[in-house]
Short mmCIF file of C-alpha atoms in Angstrom, two decimals:
data_model
loop_
_atom_site.label_atom_id
_atom_site.label_comp_id
_atom_site.label_asym_id
_atom_site.label_seq_id
_atom_site.Cartn_x
_atom_site.Cartn_y
_atom_site.Cartn_z
CA MET A 1 304.26 -10.12 100.69
CA PHE A 2 305.70 -6.60 100.93
CA PRO A 3 308.75 -5.96 98.74
CA ARG A 4 312.01 -6.08 100.66
CA SER A 5 315.57 -4.98 100.04
CA VAL A 6 318.80 -5.54 101.91
CA ALA A 7 320.26 -2.33 103.35
CA LEU A 8 324.03 -2.10 103.22
CA PRO A 9 325.68 -1.20 106.54
CA ALA A 10 326.71 2.45 106.73
CA LYS A 11 329.43 3.89 108.91
CA HIS A 12 327.93 5.96 111.71
CA ARG A 13 329.00 9.60 111.81
CA PRO A 14 328.91 10.90 115.38
CA LYS A 15 327.22 14.29 115.34
CA ILE A 16 328.42 15.13 118.84
CA PRO A 17 332.24 15.45 118.78
CA ILE A 18 334.20 13.58 121.43
CA HIS A 19 336.23 16.17 123.30
CA ASP A 20 336.25 17.90 126.64
CA TYR A 21 334.23 20.99 127.49
CA PRO A 22 332.39 21.61 124.21
CA PHE A 23 330.27 24.71 124.28
CA SER A 24 328.94 26.84 121.46
CA ALA A 25 328.61 30.50 121.92
CA LEU A 26 326.03 32.71 120.33
CA VAL A 27 325.12 35.84 122.31
CA ALA A 28 322.91 38.56 120.73
CA ARG A 29 319.57 40.24 121.49
CA PRO A 30 316.76 39.58 118.97
CA VAL A 31 315.09 42.72 117.59
CA GLY A 32 311.37 42.44 116.78
CA LYS A 33 309.54 43.83 113.75
CA LYS A 34 307.97 46.70 115.70
CA GLU A 35 311.36 47.82 117.02
CA ILE A 36 312.90 47.53 113.53
CA ALA A 37 310.14 49.73 112.10
CA ILE A 38 310.98 52.61 114.49
CA THR A 39 314.77 52.15 114.55
CA PRO A 40 316.61 53.56 111.50
CA ALA A 41 319.87 51.89 112.53
CA ALA A 42 318.20 48.46 112.48
CA GLN A 43 316.62 49.15 109.06
CA LYS A 44 319.99 50.27 107.70
CA ALA A 45 321.64 47.09 108.98
CA LEU A 46 319.08 44.97 107.09
CA ASP A 47 319.52 46.99 103.89
CA ILE A 48 323.31 46.65 104.02
CA GLU A 49 323.08 42.88 104.47
CA TRP A 50 320.57 42.49 101.62
CA ASP A 51 322.66 44.55 99.20
CA LYS A 52 325.73 42.44 99.98
CA LEU A 53 323.88 39.21 99.24
CA VAL A 54 322.52 40.54 95.96
CA LYS A 55 325.96 41.77 94.92
CA ALA A 56 327.52 38.40 95.82
CA GLY A 57 324.99 36.56 93.66
CA VAL A 58 323.66 34.31 96.41
CA TRP A 59 320.60 33.62 94.23
CA ASP A 60 320.12 34.06 90.51
CA GLU A 61 318.07 37.23 90.28
CA GLN A 62 318.14 37.29 86.47
CA HIS A 63 316.20 34.09 85.76
CA PRO A 64 313.20 33.65 88.10
CA ARG A 65 310.53 31.03 87.49
CA GLU A 66 306.87 30.63 88.38
CA TRP A 67 306.80 27.93 91.04
CA SER A 68 303.70 26.25 89.60
CA GLU A 69 305.41 25.83 86.22
CA LEU A 70 308.77 24.80 87.72
CA SER A 71 307.30 22.17 90.06
CA ALA A 72 305.12 20.71 87.28
CA GLU A 73 308.18 20.48 85.04
CA ALA A 74 310.16 18.69 87.79
CA ARG A 75 307.37 16.18 88.37
CA LYS A 76 307.15 15.46 84.66
CA GLN A 77 310.92 14.83 84.50
CA ASN A 78 310.89 12.84 87.78
CA LYS A 79 313.40 15.34 89.15
CA THR A 80 313.80 16.38 92.80
CA ILE A 81 313.96 20.08 93.56
CA HIS A 82 313.53 22.01 96.80
CA VAL A 83 311.82 25.30 97.55
CA GLY A 84 312.05 27.48 100.66
CA ARG A 85 311.90 31.13 101.55
CA VAL A 86 314.31 33.86 102.56
CA PHE A 87 313.39 36.09 105.49
CA GLU A 88 315.13 38.86 107.39
CA ILE A 89 316.13 39.01 111.04
CA CYS A 90 317.90 41.64 113.09
CA VAL A 91 319.88 41.32 116.32
CA GLU A 92 321.73 43.73 118.55
CA LYS A 93 325.26 42.59 119.28
CA GLY A 94 326.78 43.71 122.56
CA SER A 95 323.38 44.61 123.99
CA GLU A 96 324.85 44.23 127.49
CA LEU A 97 327.11 47.24 126.78
CA PRO A 98 326.02 50.81 127.58
CA PRO A 99 324.32 52.86 124.81
CA GLY A 100 326.85 54.51 122.51
CA HIS A 101 329.53 51.88 123.08
CA PRO A 102 331.28 50.97 119.78
CA GLY A 103 330.78 47.28 120.50
CA ARG A 104 326.99 47.72 120.64
CA LYS A 105 325.50 47.63 117.15
CA PHE A 106 322.66 46.22 115.04
CA LYS A 107 323.36 43.32 112.74
CA GLY A 108 321.03 42.37 109.90
CA ARG A 109 320.74 38.87 108.47
CA SER A 110 318.81 37.50 105.51
CA VAL A 111 318.46 33.79 106.08
CA PHE A 112 316.99 30.68 104.53
CA GLN A 113 314.12 29.18 106.58
CA GLY A 114 315.50 25.67 106.92
CA ASN A 115 312.54 24.19 108.79
CA GLN A 116 310.02 24.92 106.01
CA VAL A 117 311.52 23.36 102.90
CA ARG A 118 309.39 21.36 100.47
CA ASP A 119 310.05 19.44 97.29
CA GLN A 120 308.23 19.50 93.94
CA ASN A 121 305.44 17.35 95.42
CA ILE A 122 304.96 19.66 98.43
CA ASP A 123 306.46 16.91 100.64
CA TRP A 124 309.06 17.69 103.28
CA ALA A 125 312.56 17.99 101.80
CA ILE A 126 315.27 15.46 102.70
CA PHE A 127 318.82 16.74 103.18
CA GLN A 128 322.31 15.30 103.29
CA GLU A 129 323.72 14.30 106.68
CA LEU A 130 326.10 17.23 106.97
CA GLY A 131 327.27 18.79 110.22
CA SER A 132 329.69 21.49 111.32
CA ASN A 133 332.17 21.26 114.19
CA PRO A 134 333.16 24.64 115.63
CA ALA A 135 336.12 24.84 117.98
CA SER A 136 335.51 24.28 121.70
CA LEU A 137 336.41 26.37 124.75
CA THR A 138 339.21 23.92 125.49
CA ALA A 139 340.75 24.59 122.08
CA SER A 140 340.51 28.33 122.68
CA LYS A 141 342.40 28.01 125.97
CA LEU A 142 345.04 25.87 124.25
CA ALA A 143 345.63 28.62 121.68
CA ASP A 144 345.86 31.18 124.49
CA PHE A 145 348.55 29.09 126.20
CA TYR A 146 350.47 28.84 122.94
CA GLY A 147 350.23 32.57 122.18
CA LEU A 148 351.63 33.61 125.56
CA ALA A 149 355.07 32.17 124.79
CA GLU A 150 357.94 34.68 124.65
CA GLY A 151 357.94 36.46 121.29
CA PHE A 152 354.46 35.19 120.42
CA THR A 153 351.11 36.96 120.19
CA ILE A 154 347.40 36.34 119.50
CA GLN A 155 345.36 38.07 116.80
CA GLN A 156 341.85 37.64 115.39
CA SER A 157 339.59 38.50 112.49
CA ASP A 158 336.29 37.35 111.04
CA ALA A 159 335.23 36.20 107.59
CA GLU A 160 332.80 38.55 105.90
CA GLN A 161 329.57 36.67 105.14
CA ALA A 162 331.40 33.41 105.68
CA TYR A 163 328.83 30.86 104.50
CA ILE A 164 328.28 32.40 101.08
CA ASN A 165 331.95 31.85 100.27
CA ALA A 166 330.88 28.26 99.58
CA LYS A 167 328.75 26.88 96.76
CA LEU A 168 325.52 25.09 97.67
CA ASN A 169 326.48 21.66 96.30
CA THR A 170 323.23 19.86 96.96
CA THR A 171 319.75 19.28 95.53
CA GLU A 172 318.63 22.09 93.23
CA THR A 173 317.09 24.66 95.55
CA TRP A 174 314.83 27.65 94.81
CA VAL A 175 313.76 30.44 97.16
CA ARG A 176 310.89 32.87 97.59
CA LEU A 177 312.09 36.38 98.51
CA PRO A 178 310.31 38.73 100.95
CA PRO A 179 307.58 40.67 99.06
CA ASN A 180 309.31 44.02 99.67
CA ARG A 181 312.60 42.68 98.28
CA ILE A 182 311.34 41.26 94.95
CA PRO A 183 312.83 43.38 92.11
CA ALA A 184 310.27 45.65 90.45
CA ARG A 185 310.77 44.00 87.05
CA TRP A 186 309.48 40.68 88.44
CA LYS A 187 306.47 42.00 90.37
CA HIS A 188 304.12 40.79 87.64
CA LEU A 189 304.92 37.13 88.47
CA LYS A 190 302.34 35.43 90.69
CA ASP A 191 304.74 33.22 92.70
CA PRO A 192 308.32 33.93 91.60
CA VAL A 193 311.16 31.70 92.86
CA PHE A 194 314.89 32.25 92.38
CA ARG A 195 317.64 29.62 92.09
CA LEU A 196 319.82 29.50 95.25
CA VAL A 197 323.48 29.36 94.23
CA LEU A 198 325.54 29.88 97.40
CA ALA A 199 325.31 28.40 100.90
CA LEU A 200 322.99 30.93 102.51
CA TYR A 201 322.68 31.07 106.30
CA GLY A 202 319.85 28.90 107.60
CA HIS A 203 320.03 26.18 104.98
CA PRO A 204 320.48 22.88 106.87
CA GLU A 205 323.62 22.10 104.87
CA SER A 206 325.24 25.56 104.74
CA GLY A 207 327.40 25.06 107.83
CA GLY A 208 328.79 21.82 106.47
CA HIS A 209 329.49 23.34 103.03
CA TRP A 210 331.27 26.36 104.60
CA GLU A 211 333.34 24.17 106.89
CA ALA A 212 334.35 21.90 104.01
CA HIS A 213 335.20 24.97 101.89
CA ALA A 214 337.31 26.55 104.65
CA ASN A 215 338.99 23.24 105.45
CA ALA A 216 339.96 22.71 101.80
CA ILE A 217 341.50 26.20 101.63
CA LEU A 218 343.43 25.76 104.88
CA LEU A 219 344.78 22.37 103.81
CA LYS A 220 345.88 23.88 100.50
CA GLU A 221 347.74 26.57 102.46
CA ASN A 222 349.58 23.91 104.51
CA TRP A 223 347.48 24.21 107.67
CA THR A 224 347.13 20.78 109.31
CA PRO A 225 344.30 19.74 111.69
CA VAL A 226 345.63 19.31 115.23
CA SER A 227 343.20 16.48 115.95
CA VAL A 228 339.98 15.56 114.18
CA ASP A 229 338.70 13.88 117.35
CA ALA A 230 339.77 16.04 120.30
CA PHE A 231 340.18 19.52 118.80
CA ARG A 232 337.87 20.23 115.87
CA SER A 233 338.47 23.26 113.64
CA VAL A 234 341.95 23.76 115.14
CA TYR A 235 344.91 23.87 112.74
CA TYR A 236 348.70 24.13 112.97
CA HIS A 237 351.09 25.57 110.36
CA LYS A 238 354.47 23.86 110.73
CA ALA A 239 356.49 26.39 108.71
CA LEU A 240 354.96 29.46 110.41
CA LYS A 241 354.63 27.79 113.86
CA CYS A 242 351.09 29.17 114.25
CA ILE A 243 347.90 27.70 115.70
CA LEU A 244 344.59 28.66 114.07
CA ILE A 245 341.17 28.47 115.75
CA LEU A 246 338.11 28.59 113.46
CA TYR A 247 334.81 29.20 115.23
CA VAL A 248 332.08 29.47 112.56
CA ASP A 249 333.27 32.70 110.87
CA ASP A 250 335.81 33.84 113.48
CA PHE A 251 339.53 33.22 112.90
CA ARG A 252 341.99 33.43 115.81
CA ILE A 253 345.71 32.84 115.30
CA ALA A 254 348.45 32.41 117.92
CA GLY A 255 352.10 32.31 116.91
CA PRO A 256 355.43 34.14 116.54
CA ILE A 257 354.99 37.90 116.03
CA GLU A 258 357.21 37.92 112.94
CA ASN A 259 355.07 35.23 111.23
CA MET A 260 351.60 36.65 111.88
CA ALA A 261 351.37 38.69 108.67
CA LYS A 262 352.26 35.63 106.58
CA ALA A 263 349.76 33.49 108.50
CA TRP A 264 346.93 35.94 107.83
CA LEU A 265 347.91 36.14 104.17
CA THR A 266 347.23 32.40 103.77
CA ILE A 267 343.60 33.16 104.70
CA SER A 268 342.98 36.60 103.19
CA ARG A 269 344.10 35.60 99.69
CA ASN A 270 341.36 32.96 99.63
CA ILE A 271 338.62 34.31 101.91
CA LYS A 272 337.50 37.90 102.38
CA ILE A 273 338.11 38.80 106.03
CA GLY A 274 337.72 41.92 108.12
CA PRO A 275 340.54 43.93 109.72
CA VAL A 276 343.06 41.90 111.72
CA GLU A 277 342.99 42.96 115.38
CA ASP A 278 344.93 42.14 118.52
CA SER A 279 343.32 39.68 120.91
CA GLY A 280 339.97 41.09 122.00
CA LYS A 281 336.36 39.92 122.19
CA PHE A 282 336.11 36.26 121.23
CA LEU A 283 333.29 33.85 122.16
CA GLY A 284 331.61 36.72 123.99
CA CYS A 285 334.58 37.34 126.30
CA ASN A 286 337.22 40.08 126.19
CA HIS A 287 340.67 38.45 125.99
CA VAL A 288 343.12 41.17 127.09
CA LEU A 289 346.87 40.65 126.64
CA SER A 290 349.47 42.37 128.83
CA GLN A 291 352.96 41.93 130.28
CA LYS A 292 354.40 42.32 133.76
CA ILE A 293 357.77 42.01 135.49
CA ILE A 294 357.99 40.64 139.04
CA PRO A 295 360.87 39.56 141.30
CA ALA A 296 361.81 35.89 140.97
CA GLY A 297 359.23 33.95 143.01
CA GLY A 298 357.08 37.08 143.46
CA ASP A 299 353.29 37.43 143.49
CA PRO A 300 351.91 37.85 139.95
CA TRP A 301 348.92 39.81 141.32
CA ARG A 302 350.98 42.44 143.12
CA ASP A 303 352.15 45.69 141.50
CA TYR A 304 355.83 46.10 142.39
CA LYS A 305 357.67 49.40 142.57
CA GLN A 306 360.72 49.90 140.37
CA SER A 307 362.94 49.85 143.46
CA GLU A 308 361.73 46.32 144.24
CA LEU A 309 362.68 44.96 140.82
CA LYS A 310 366.33 44.29 141.51
CA GLY A 311 368.31 41.14 140.96
CA ASP A 312 366.63 38.18 139.26
CA CYS A 313 363.25 39.10 137.80
CA THR A 314 360.60 37.18 135.90
CA LYS A 315 358.67 38.49 132.93
CA LEU A 316 355.04 37.36 132.70
CA ASN A 317 352.95 37.26 129.53
CA ILE A 318 349.36 37.62 130.77
CA ILE A 319 345.90 37.10 129.33
CA GLU A 320 342.89 38.35 131.27
CA TYR A 321 339.35 37.07 130.66
CA ASP A 322 336.82 39.86 131.18
CA MET A 323 333.09 39.05 131.15
CA GLU A 324 331.92 41.87 133.40
CA GLU A 325 329.44 43.33 130.92
CA PHE A 326 327.97 39.92 130.13
CA LEU A 327 327.55 39.09 133.82
CA ARG A 328 326.00 42.49 134.41
CA SER A 329 323.38 41.56 131.79
CA CYS A 330 322.85 38.25 133.64
CA VAL A 331 322.09 40.16 136.84
CA SER A 332 319.71 42.49 134.98
CA LYS A 333 317.91 39.52 133.43
CA TYR A 334 317.51 37.87 136.86
CA GLN A 335 316.12 41.07 138.39
CA GLU A 336 313.72 41.48 135.48
CA LEU A 337 312.41 37.90 135.61
CA SER A 338 312.25 37.64 139.41
CA ASN A 339 311.01 41.18 140.00
CA CYS A 340 313.88 41.64 142.46
CA LYS A 341 314.69 45.32 142.93
CA ALA A 342 317.90 45.12 144.96
CA LEU A 343 320.66 42.57 145.60
CA THR A 344 322.67 42.45 148.81
CA HIS A 345 326.42 41.91 149.07
CA ALA A 346 327.57 38.28 149.22
CA ASP A 347 331.09 36.96 149.82
CA THR A 348 330.31 33.45 148.57
CA PRO A 349 327.74 31.94 146.16
CA PHE A 350 326.47 29.49 148.83
CA ILE A 351 323.75 29.59 151.45
CA ASP A 352 323.93 27.91 154.86
CA GLU A 353 323.13 24.37 153.74
CA ALA A 354 322.79 23.19 157.36
CA LYS A 355 319.51 25.12 157.67
CA ALA A 356 318.15 23.61 154.46
CA ASP A 357 319.12 20.11 155.54
CA LYS A 358 317.53 20.62 158.96
CA GLU A 359 314.13 21.49 157.44
CA TYR A 360 314.34 18.71 154.85
CA PHE A 361 315.17 15.96 157.35
CA ALA A 362 312.58 17.25 159.82
CA ALA A 363 309.94 16.78 157.11
CA GLN A 364 311.27 13.31 156.33
CA TYR A 365 311.11 12.28 159.99
CA LYS A 366 307.52 13.54 160.18
CA LEU A 367 306.56 11.32 157.24
CA GLU A 368 308.26 8.33 158.87
CA ASP A 369 306.25 8.95 162.03
CA GLU A 370 303.05 9.06 159.99
CA ALA A 371 303.98 5.76 158.35
CA ALA A 372 304.76 4.18 161.71
CA LYS A 373 301.29 5.09 162.93
CA GLY A 374 299.78 3.33 159.92
CA ASN A 375 298.74 6.47 158.08
CA SER A 376 299.07 6.61 154.29
CA ILE A 377 301.94 8.73 152.96
CA THR A 378 301.43 7.90 149.27
CA GLY A 379 302.42 10.83 147.07
CA LYS A 380 304.19 12.63 149.90
CA LEU A 381 307.60 10.96 149.69
CA ALA A 382 308.89 12.61 146.52
CA GLU A 383 309.17 16.15 147.84
CA THR A 384 308.55 17.41 151.34
CA VAL A 385 309.53 21.07 151.00
CA GLU A 386 307.40 23.82 149.48
CA GLU A 387 307.94 24.41 145.74
CA GLY A 388 310.02 27.48 144.89
CA GLU A 389 308.59 30.59 143.27
CA LEU A 390 311.55 30.93 140.89
CA LYS A 391 311.12 27.50 139.31
CA PRO A 392 309.65 28.86 136.01
CA ILE A 393 312.68 31.12 135.39
CA ALA A 394 315.45 29.08 137.01
CA ALA A 395 316.75 27.37 133.86
CA ARG A 396 316.86 30.65 131.89
CA VAL A 397 318.99 32.35 134.53
CA ILE A 398 321.24 29.39 135.31
CA MET A 399 322.11 28.61 131.68
CA LYS A 400 322.97 32.25 130.96
CA VAL A 401 325.35 32.48 133.93
CA PHE A 402 326.67 29.00 133.17
CA TYR A 403 328.27 30.18 129.93
CA ALA A 404 330.29 32.87 131.70
CA ALA A 405 331.26 30.37 134.41
CA ARG A 406 332.57 27.86 131.86
CA LEU A 407 334.60 30.46 130.02
CA ALA A 408 336.00 32.82 132.66
CA ARG A 409 334.42 32.44 136.11
CA TRP A 410 335.30 29.01 137.41
CA ASP A 411 334.43 30.10 140.95
CA LEU A 412 330.74 29.89 139.93
CA LEU A 413 330.82 26.32 138.59
CA ARG A 414 330.16 24.51 141.87
CA ALA A 415 327.10 26.58 142.76
CA ILE A 416 325.68 26.42 139.23
CA GLY A 417 326.29 22.68 138.95
CA MET A 418 324.33 22.08 142.14
CA LEU A 419 321.40 24.26 141.00
CA ALA A 420 321.32 22.52 137.62
CA THR A 421 320.52 19.22 139.35
CA ARG A 422 317.51 20.83 141.06
CA ILE A 423 315.58 22.13 138.02
CA THR A 424 312.89 19.41 138.10
CA LYS A 425 312.55 19.35 141.91
CA TRP A 426 312.90 23.03 142.70
CA ASN A 427 311.87 24.15 146.20
CA LYS A 428 312.00 27.32 148.27
CA TRP A 429 315.59 26.59 149.35
CA ASP A 430 316.61 26.54 145.71
CA ASP A 431 315.06 30.01 145.44
CA LYS A 432 317.46 31.10 148.15
CA ARG A 433 320.40 29.35 146.49
CA LEU A 434 319.73 31.06 143.16
CA HIS A 435 319.22 34.44 144.80
CA ARG A 436 322.46 34.03 146.76
CA LEU A 437 324.32 33.10 143.56
CA MET A 438 323.09 36.23 141.78
CA CYS A 439 323.95 38.38 144.80
CA TYR A 440 327.47 36.97 144.64
CA VAL A 441 327.72 37.57 140.88
CA ASN A 442 326.58 41.16 141.38
CA SER A 443 329.13 41.61 144.18
CA THR A 444 332.03 40.25 142.10
CA LEU A 445 331.48 41.79 138.68
CA ARG A 446 335.08 43.01 138.73
CA LEU A 447 336.42 39.52 139.29
CA ARG A 448 338.66 38.37 136.44
CA MET A 449 340.37 35.16 135.53
CA ARG A 450 343.98 35.94 134.69
CA SER A 451 346.40 33.42 133.23
CA TRP A 452 350.09 33.76 132.51
CA ARG A 453 353.28 32.20 131.26
CA SER A 454 356.70 33.27 132.48
CA ASN A 455 359.98 33.44 130.60
CA THR A 456 361.35 30.86 133.04
CA SER A 457 358.77 28.17 132.23
CA PRO A 458 359.61 25.45 129.69
CA LEU A 459 358.85 26.18 126.02
CA SER A 460 359.29 29.95 126.51
CA ASN A 461 361.89 30.27 123.76
CA SER A 462 361.24 27.12 121.73
CA VAL A 463 357.56 26.24 121.78
CA MET A 464 356.65 22.57 121.34
CA PRO A 465 354.26 22.40 118.35
CA PRO A 466 351.15 20.23 118.49
CA GLN A 467 351.74 16.80 117.00
CA ALA A 468 349.14 17.31 114.33
CA VAL A 469 349.37 14.32 112.02
CA SER A 470 350.00 10.70 112.87
CA SER A 471 349.59 7.35 111.19
CA THR A 472 347.34 6.01 113.92
CA ARG A 473 344.52 7.50 115.98
CA LYS A 474 346.12 6.17 119.16
CA ARG A 475 349.33 8.07 118.48
CA LEU A 476 347.43 11.25 117.58
CA SER A 477 345.33 11.21 120.74
CA LYS A 478 348.39 10.58 122.90
CA ASN A 479 350.29 13.54 121.48
CA THR A 480 347.30 15.88 121.71
CA ILE A 481 346.57 14.90 125.31
CA SER A 482 350.24 15.28 126.23
CA LEU A 483 350.29 18.86 124.92
CA TRP A 484 347.08 19.69 126.80
CA ASN A 485 348.40 18.20 130.05
CA PHE A 486 351.58 20.23 129.55
CA SER A 487 349.60 23.42 129.02
CA GLN A 488 347.59 22.75 132.19
CA LYS A 489 350.86 22.45 134.14
CA TYR A 490 352.46 25.67 132.92
CA PHE A 491 349.41 27.77 132.02
CA LYS A 492 348.17 29.21 135.32
CA PRO A 493 344.53 30.37 135.45
CA PHE A 494 343.38 31.95 138.72
CA PRO A 495 340.30 34.10 139.38
CA ARG A 496 341.14 37.21 141.39
CA MET A 497 339.74 40.70 141.82
CA ALA A 498 341.08 42.95 139.06
#
């Protein structure tokens, strides 16, 4: 009989957080080896990144080992060790921007290849069940609502080389460096490996170690999680009345203007961060703050003359979501993949569905007639309209536009949602639907979503803080949902031509 053992029940850790509208955002253009070789700016970006990692001591460069000797030693001691390799990648951030734009730049990364990790026996490595939980789009909008209160503002910064702030507290791990990056004094070694000390990007557990490290620091500085279930990586500081959003290595704080410097100090004295800036590009979207005065009950979209601003007036704190450059890149990608040279003007993202339905039902009736005559219609019932030419590229285009729609162009959601249901049964009418959608996107690149809070709305002078901590999960969820419902009532988002 095979040996058996009783497995103790383990609590399941949901890897997919339970909250509304989760969406991760990573937007950058990969740069290939050939392009890197002929682009000095890309080579410089890689050199800068490598030098930073060496200076930070991400791996122990002073005590390398021959892998054959190290692995034999581990097997003899019945000890588990891991080995992987470090490789370099380069991306261009802001590639949708015009050449010369300050937001368009090369970014180098030296990363751990997490899908090719072996142990001392050359078997696949087994890792801890760690996961990271970046903030969602919903949480970002909540912080925007909070930061638009009277006397409040929104600022942002990013952690420099965030992951390597944390120690790699896991199985002993060694890495092979790229041949051109091995120090000259170790070139005589046949297969040198270096001990990995810090949580390098790409390691399957690095995200979890960084998040745990950042969370420990924030808790020590009196930041409290708003809700571990609904709003992950969102914190509230009761004394400073500030909300903090942490998205991977991006920090975004909303709170009273007079408390912002103190709020940033709680982070900068523990984690090295870049310059603190006013609300700007976050999650791939430009968040632009402004103010406006209108007559009581006036139109927030209209520009009033000074002579019209008499009597009771309302001051609006406004945030505008600008994804024009990103959507322009979506249009360019569609034209490239579809070989479409020109796009016509479109007032809506929808075609005349009556024509599509007429052809579809006519084909269905024809099949029914064939069946009535006793003819076989096997294999003809599933789809009766010609397959679309754009089927191979449809998902690539739709998912790219979908991100902008979720974040700042809600007028596109209906059309995209319908097309998403057609991916596996794409026909020529779906070609027309997708083309019409991209014509509409191209025609409305200047469309913005603008949201505002007025000084006459509740919480303008005394903002209700999130109820962050509670003795029961039921109480916590109730308070969090109440705040979000409140923000939906008084935080007005409307797409309109800028």
